[in-house]
Short mmCIF file of N, CA and C in Angstrom, two decimals:
data_model
loop_
_atom_site.label_atom_id
_atom_site.label_comp_id
_atom_site.label_asym_id
_atom_site.label_seq_id
_atom_site.Cartn_x
_atom_site.Cartn_y
_atom_site.Cartn_z
N UNK A 1 -79.23 -88.87 119.46
CA UNK A 1 -79.55 -87.49 119.09
C UNK A 1 -78.65 -87.07 117.93
N UNK A 2 -79.25 -86.54 116.92
CA UNK A 2 -78.54 -86.10 115.72
C UNK A 2 -78.08 -84.65 115.89
N UNK A 3 -76.81 -84.36 115.56
CA UNK A 3 -76.35 -82.97 115.67
C UNK A 3 -77.07 -82.08 114.66
N UNK A 4 -77.31 -80.88 115.06
CA UNK A 4 -77.97 -79.92 114.17
C UNK A 4 -76.91 -79.01 113.54
N UNK A 5 -77.34 -78.22 112.60
CA UNK A 5 -76.46 -77.28 111.93
C UNK A 5 -75.79 -76.33 112.92
N UNK A 6 -76.51 -75.99 113.97
CA UNK A 6 -75.99 -75.03 114.94
C UNK A 6 -74.96 -75.66 115.88
N UNK A 7 -74.87 -76.98 115.90
CA UNK A 7 -73.87 -77.67 116.71
C UNK A 7 -72.53 -77.78 115.99
N UNK A 8 -72.54 -77.59 114.69
CA UNK A 8 -71.34 -77.76 113.89
C UNK A 8 -70.54 -76.47 113.87
N UNK A 9 -69.25 -76.58 114.02
CA UNK A 9 -68.40 -75.41 113.82
C UNK A 9 -67.30 -75.78 112.84
N UNK A 10 -67.06 -74.90 111.90
CA UNK A 10 -66.06 -75.21 110.88
C UNK A 10 -64.66 -75.23 111.50
N UNK A 11 -63.77 -76.00 110.90
CA UNK A 11 -62.39 -75.99 111.39
C UNK A 11 -61.78 -74.60 111.20
N UNK A 12 -60.95 -74.21 112.11
CA UNK A 12 -60.36 -72.88 111.98
C UNK A 12 -58.85 -72.98 111.98
N UNK A 13 -58.23 -71.98 111.39
CA UNK A 13 -56.78 -71.91 111.35
C UNK A 13 -56.39 -70.52 111.80
N UNK A 14 -55.42 -70.46 112.69
CA UNK A 14 -54.92 -69.18 113.17
C UNK A 14 -53.98 -68.61 112.12
N UNK A 15 -54.22 -67.38 111.73
CA UNK A 15 -53.34 -66.70 110.79
C UNK A 15 -52.79 -65.48 111.53
N UNK A 16 -51.49 -65.50 111.77
CA UNK A 16 -50.88 -64.38 112.49
C UNK A 16 -50.33 -63.37 111.50
N UNK A 17 -50.16 -62.15 111.99
CA UNK A 17 -49.51 -61.14 111.16
C UNK A 17 -48.05 -61.55 111.04
N UNK A 18 -47.51 -61.60 109.83
CA UNK A 18 -46.14 -62.10 109.65
C UNK A 18 -45.12 -61.32 110.47
N UNK A 19 -44.25 -62.05 111.15
CA UNK A 19 -43.22 -61.42 111.99
C UNK A 19 -42.31 -60.52 111.17
N UNK A 20 -42.03 -60.89 109.93
CA UNK A 20 -41.13 -60.10 109.09
C UNK A 20 -41.76 -58.78 108.64
N UNK A 21 -43.04 -58.60 108.89
CA UNK A 21 -43.74 -57.36 108.49
C UNK A 21 -43.99 -56.45 109.69
N UNK A 22 -43.54 -56.83 110.85
CA UNK A 22 -43.72 -56.02 112.06
C UNK A 22 -42.61 -54.98 112.13
N UNK A 23 -42.74 -53.98 111.28
CA UNK A 23 -41.68 -53.00 111.05
C UNK A 23 -41.26 -52.28 112.34
N UNK A 24 -42.21 -51.87 113.13
CA UNK A 24 -41.89 -51.16 114.37
C UNK A 24 -41.06 -52.02 115.30
N UNK A 25 -41.46 -53.26 115.46
CA UNK A 25 -40.73 -54.19 116.34
C UNK A 25 -39.35 -54.49 115.77
N UNK A 26 -39.27 -54.63 114.46
CA UNK A 26 -37.99 -54.91 113.81
C UNK A 26 -37.02 -53.74 114.01
N UNK A 27 -37.50 -52.53 113.75
CA UNK A 27 -36.64 -51.35 113.91
C UNK A 27 -36.19 -51.17 115.35
N UNK A 28 -37.11 -51.33 116.27
CA UNK A 28 -36.80 -51.19 117.68
C UNK A 28 -35.75 -52.22 118.11
N UNK A 29 -35.94 -53.46 117.69
CA UNK A 29 -35.00 -54.52 118.04
C UNK A 29 -33.63 -54.25 117.44
N UNK A 30 -33.58 -53.83 116.19
CA UNK A 30 -32.30 -53.53 115.53
C UNK A 30 -31.57 -52.40 116.24
N UNK A 31 -32.30 -51.34 116.60
CA UNK A 31 -31.68 -50.22 117.29
C UNK A 31 -31.14 -50.65 118.65
N UNK A 32 -31.89 -51.45 119.37
CA UNK A 32 -31.43 -51.92 120.68
C UNK A 32 -30.23 -52.85 120.54
N UNK A 33 -30.22 -53.68 119.50
CA UNK A 33 -29.07 -54.56 119.28
C UNK A 33 -27.81 -53.72 119.02
N UNK A 34 -27.94 -52.67 118.22
CA UNK A 34 -26.79 -51.81 117.92
C UNK A 34 -26.32 -51.03 119.14
N UNK A 35 -27.22 -50.75 120.06
CA UNK A 35 -26.87 -49.98 121.26
C UNK A 35 -26.17 -50.83 122.32
N UNK A 36 -26.19 -52.14 122.17
CA UNK A 36 -25.57 -53.00 123.19
C UNK A 36 -24.06 -52.80 123.16
N UNK A 37 -23.43 -52.70 124.33
CA UNK A 37 -21.99 -52.39 124.38
C UNK A 37 -21.08 -53.55 123.99
N UNK A 38 -21.56 -54.78 124.11
CA UNK A 38 -20.73 -55.95 123.79
C UNK A 38 -21.54 -56.97 123.01
N UNK A 39 -20.82 -57.87 122.36
CA UNK A 39 -21.49 -58.96 121.64
C UNK A 39 -22.27 -59.85 122.60
N UNK A 40 -21.72 -60.02 123.79
CA UNK A 40 -22.40 -60.85 124.80
C UNK A 40 -23.73 -60.23 125.21
N UNK A 41 -23.74 -58.90 125.39
CA UNK A 41 -24.99 -58.21 125.74
C UNK A 41 -26.00 -58.31 124.60
N UNK A 42 -25.52 -58.18 123.37
CA UNK A 42 -26.41 -58.30 122.21
C UNK A 42 -26.98 -59.71 122.11
N UNK A 43 -26.15 -60.72 122.37
CA UNK A 43 -26.62 -62.11 122.33
C UNK A 43 -27.66 -62.37 123.42
N UNK A 44 -27.43 -61.82 124.60
CA UNK A 44 -28.39 -61.97 125.69
C UNK A 44 -29.73 -61.33 125.33
N UNK A 45 -29.68 -60.14 124.74
CA UNK A 45 -30.90 -59.45 124.32
C UNK A 45 -31.61 -60.26 123.24
N UNK A 46 -30.84 -60.80 122.28
CA UNK A 46 -31.42 -61.61 121.22
C UNK A 46 -32.15 -62.82 121.81
N UNK A 47 -31.53 -63.46 122.80
CA UNK A 47 -32.16 -64.62 123.45
C UNK A 47 -33.45 -64.23 124.15
N UNK A 48 -33.46 -63.07 124.81
CA UNK A 48 -34.68 -62.60 125.49
C UNK A 48 -35.79 -62.36 124.48
N UNK A 49 -35.46 -61.69 123.38
CA UNK A 49 -36.46 -61.41 122.34
C UNK A 49 -36.98 -62.72 121.75
N UNK A 50 -36.07 -63.63 121.47
CA UNK A 50 -36.45 -64.93 120.89
C UNK A 50 -37.41 -65.67 121.81
N UNK A 51 -37.10 -65.73 123.10
CA UNK A 51 -37.99 -66.40 124.05
C UNK A 51 -39.38 -65.77 124.06
N UNK A 52 -39.42 -64.45 124.08
CA UNK A 52 -40.71 -63.76 124.10
C UNK A 52 -41.52 -64.04 122.85
N UNK A 53 -40.86 -64.00 121.69
CA UNK A 53 -41.57 -64.25 120.43
C UNK A 53 -42.06 -65.69 120.36
N UNK A 54 -41.24 -66.63 120.81
CA UNK A 54 -41.66 -68.04 120.79
C UNK A 54 -42.88 -68.26 121.69
N UNK A 55 -42.91 -67.59 122.84
CA UNK A 55 -44.08 -67.70 123.73
C UNK A 55 -45.32 -67.16 123.05
N UNK A 56 -45.19 -66.02 122.36
CA UNK A 56 -46.34 -65.43 121.65
C UNK A 56 -46.83 -66.38 120.56
N UNK A 57 -45.91 -66.92 119.78
CA UNK A 57 -46.29 -67.80 118.68
C UNK A 57 -46.91 -69.10 119.18
N UNK A 58 -46.38 -69.65 120.27
CA UNK A 58 -46.95 -70.87 120.84
C UNK A 58 -48.35 -70.60 121.38
N UNK A 59 -48.51 -69.45 122.03
CA UNK A 59 -49.83 -69.09 122.59
C UNK A 59 -50.86 -68.93 121.47
N UNK A 60 -50.39 -68.47 120.30
CA UNK A 60 -51.29 -68.32 119.15
C UNK A 60 -51.64 -69.67 118.52
N UNK A 61 -50.94 -70.73 118.95
CA UNK A 61 -51.25 -72.06 118.46
C UNK A 61 -50.43 -72.52 117.27
N UNK A 62 -49.34 -71.84 116.97
CA UNK A 62 -48.50 -72.24 115.85
C UNK A 62 -47.63 -73.43 116.23
N UNK A 63 -47.43 -74.31 115.28
CA UNK A 63 -46.57 -75.47 115.48
C UNK A 63 -45.10 -75.07 115.43
N UNK A 64 -44.24 -76.00 115.77
CA UNK A 64 -42.80 -75.73 115.83
C UNK A 64 -42.23 -75.26 114.49
N UNK A 65 -42.66 -75.89 113.41
CA UNK A 65 -42.14 -75.52 112.09
C UNK A 65 -42.52 -74.09 111.74
N UNK A 66 -43.79 -73.73 111.95
CA UNK A 66 -44.24 -72.36 111.67
C UNK A 66 -43.54 -71.36 112.58
N UNK A 67 -43.33 -71.74 113.84
CA UNK A 67 -42.62 -70.85 114.76
C UNK A 67 -41.21 -70.59 114.25
N UNK A 68 -40.52 -71.64 113.83
CA UNK A 68 -39.16 -71.48 113.32
C UNK A 68 -39.13 -70.59 112.08
N UNK A 69 -40.10 -70.78 111.19
CA UNK A 69 -40.16 -69.95 109.98
C UNK A 69 -40.39 -68.49 110.32
N UNK A 70 -41.33 -68.23 111.20
CA UNK A 70 -41.64 -66.86 111.59
C UNK A 70 -40.46 -66.21 112.31
N UNK A 71 -39.84 -66.94 113.20
CA UNK A 71 -38.70 -66.43 113.95
C UNK A 71 -37.53 -66.15 113.02
N UNK A 72 -37.26 -67.06 112.11
CA UNK A 72 -36.18 -66.85 111.14
C UNK A 72 -36.41 -65.63 110.27
N UNK A 73 -37.64 -65.46 109.81
CA UNK A 73 -37.98 -64.30 108.99
C UNK A 73 -37.83 -63.00 109.78
N UNK A 74 -38.21 -63.03 111.06
CA UNK A 74 -38.08 -61.85 111.91
C UNK A 74 -36.61 -61.47 112.05
N UNK A 75 -35.76 -62.45 112.39
CA UNK A 75 -34.34 -62.14 112.59
C UNK A 75 -33.64 -61.77 111.30
N UNK A 76 -34.09 -62.31 110.16
CA UNK A 76 -33.55 -61.87 108.87
C UNK A 76 -33.87 -60.39 108.64
N UNK A 77 -35.10 -60.00 108.98
CA UNK A 77 -35.52 -58.60 108.81
C UNK A 77 -34.75 -57.69 109.77
N UNK A 78 -34.51 -58.16 110.99
CA UNK A 78 -33.74 -57.37 111.96
C UNK A 78 -32.31 -57.19 111.43
N UNK A 79 -31.72 -58.25 110.90
CA UNK A 79 -30.36 -58.15 110.36
C UNK A 79 -30.30 -57.17 109.20
N UNK A 80 -31.29 -57.20 108.33
CA UNK A 80 -31.34 -56.25 107.21
C UNK A 80 -31.45 -54.82 107.73
N UNK A 81 -32.23 -54.61 108.78
CA UNK A 81 -32.39 -53.28 109.37
C UNK A 81 -31.08 -52.83 110.03
N UNK A 82 -30.38 -53.74 110.69
CA UNK A 82 -29.09 -53.40 111.29
C UNK A 82 -28.11 -52.96 110.19
N UNK A 83 -28.09 -53.67 109.09
CA UNK A 83 -27.22 -53.30 107.96
C UNK A 83 -27.61 -51.94 107.42
N UNK A 84 -28.91 -51.71 107.27
CA UNK A 84 -29.38 -50.42 106.75
C UNK A 84 -28.97 -49.29 107.67
N UNK A 85 -29.18 -49.48 108.97
CA UNK A 85 -28.82 -48.43 109.94
C UNK A 85 -27.32 -48.19 109.97
N UNK A 86 -26.55 -49.24 109.90
CA UNK A 86 -25.09 -49.11 109.92
C UNK A 86 -24.61 -48.39 108.67
N UNK A 87 -25.17 -48.75 107.52
CA UNK A 87 -24.79 -48.11 106.26
C UNK A 87 -25.18 -46.64 106.28
N UNK A 88 -26.37 -46.36 106.75
CA UNK A 88 -26.86 -44.98 106.80
C UNK A 88 -25.94 -44.11 107.65
N UNK A 89 -25.52 -44.65 108.79
CA UNK A 89 -24.68 -43.88 109.70
C UNK A 89 -23.25 -43.72 109.20
N UNK A 90 -22.81 -44.57 108.27
CA UNK A 90 -21.43 -44.51 107.76
C UNK A 90 -21.32 -43.85 106.40
N UNK A 91 -22.43 -43.43 105.83
CA UNK A 91 -22.39 -42.76 104.53
C UNK A 91 -21.84 -41.36 104.67
N UNK A 92 -21.16 -40.86 103.65
CA UNK A 92 -20.75 -39.45 103.70
C UNK A 92 -21.98 -38.57 103.82
N UNK A 93 -21.96 -37.64 104.73
CA UNK A 93 -23.11 -36.78 104.94
C UNK A 93 -24.00 -37.27 106.06
N UNK A 94 -23.69 -38.43 106.64
CA UNK A 94 -24.44 -38.93 107.81
C UNK A 94 -25.88 -39.24 107.49
N UNK A 95 -26.78 -38.62 108.24
CA UNK A 95 -28.22 -38.93 108.13
C UNK A 95 -28.90 -38.20 106.98
N UNK A 96 -28.24 -37.27 106.34
CA UNK A 96 -28.88 -36.51 105.27
C UNK A 96 -29.07 -37.40 104.05
N UNK A 97 -30.33 -37.67 103.74
CA UNK A 97 -30.60 -38.51 102.57
C UNK A 97 -31.80 -38.00 101.84
#
């Protein structure tokens, strides 16, 4: 039996929304990291977030290399947000900008 046109399906690729562009999640994570009372608590929270993100990325079908890239970009964005928030809070005049 010869396959018909309707039996064929094109190859597909999962394209996720870039982790580094998830501004709400990045801001929320940065704020929670800053609110942790100790470095150990912040590290524990970071590990929890990392595990959750890796599960999401694996479920979406991304390979290990893509997962690492997305995760690295996310944490780079969180670090930049932490710096921004810290700088904003330490500027003369506080939050007035």
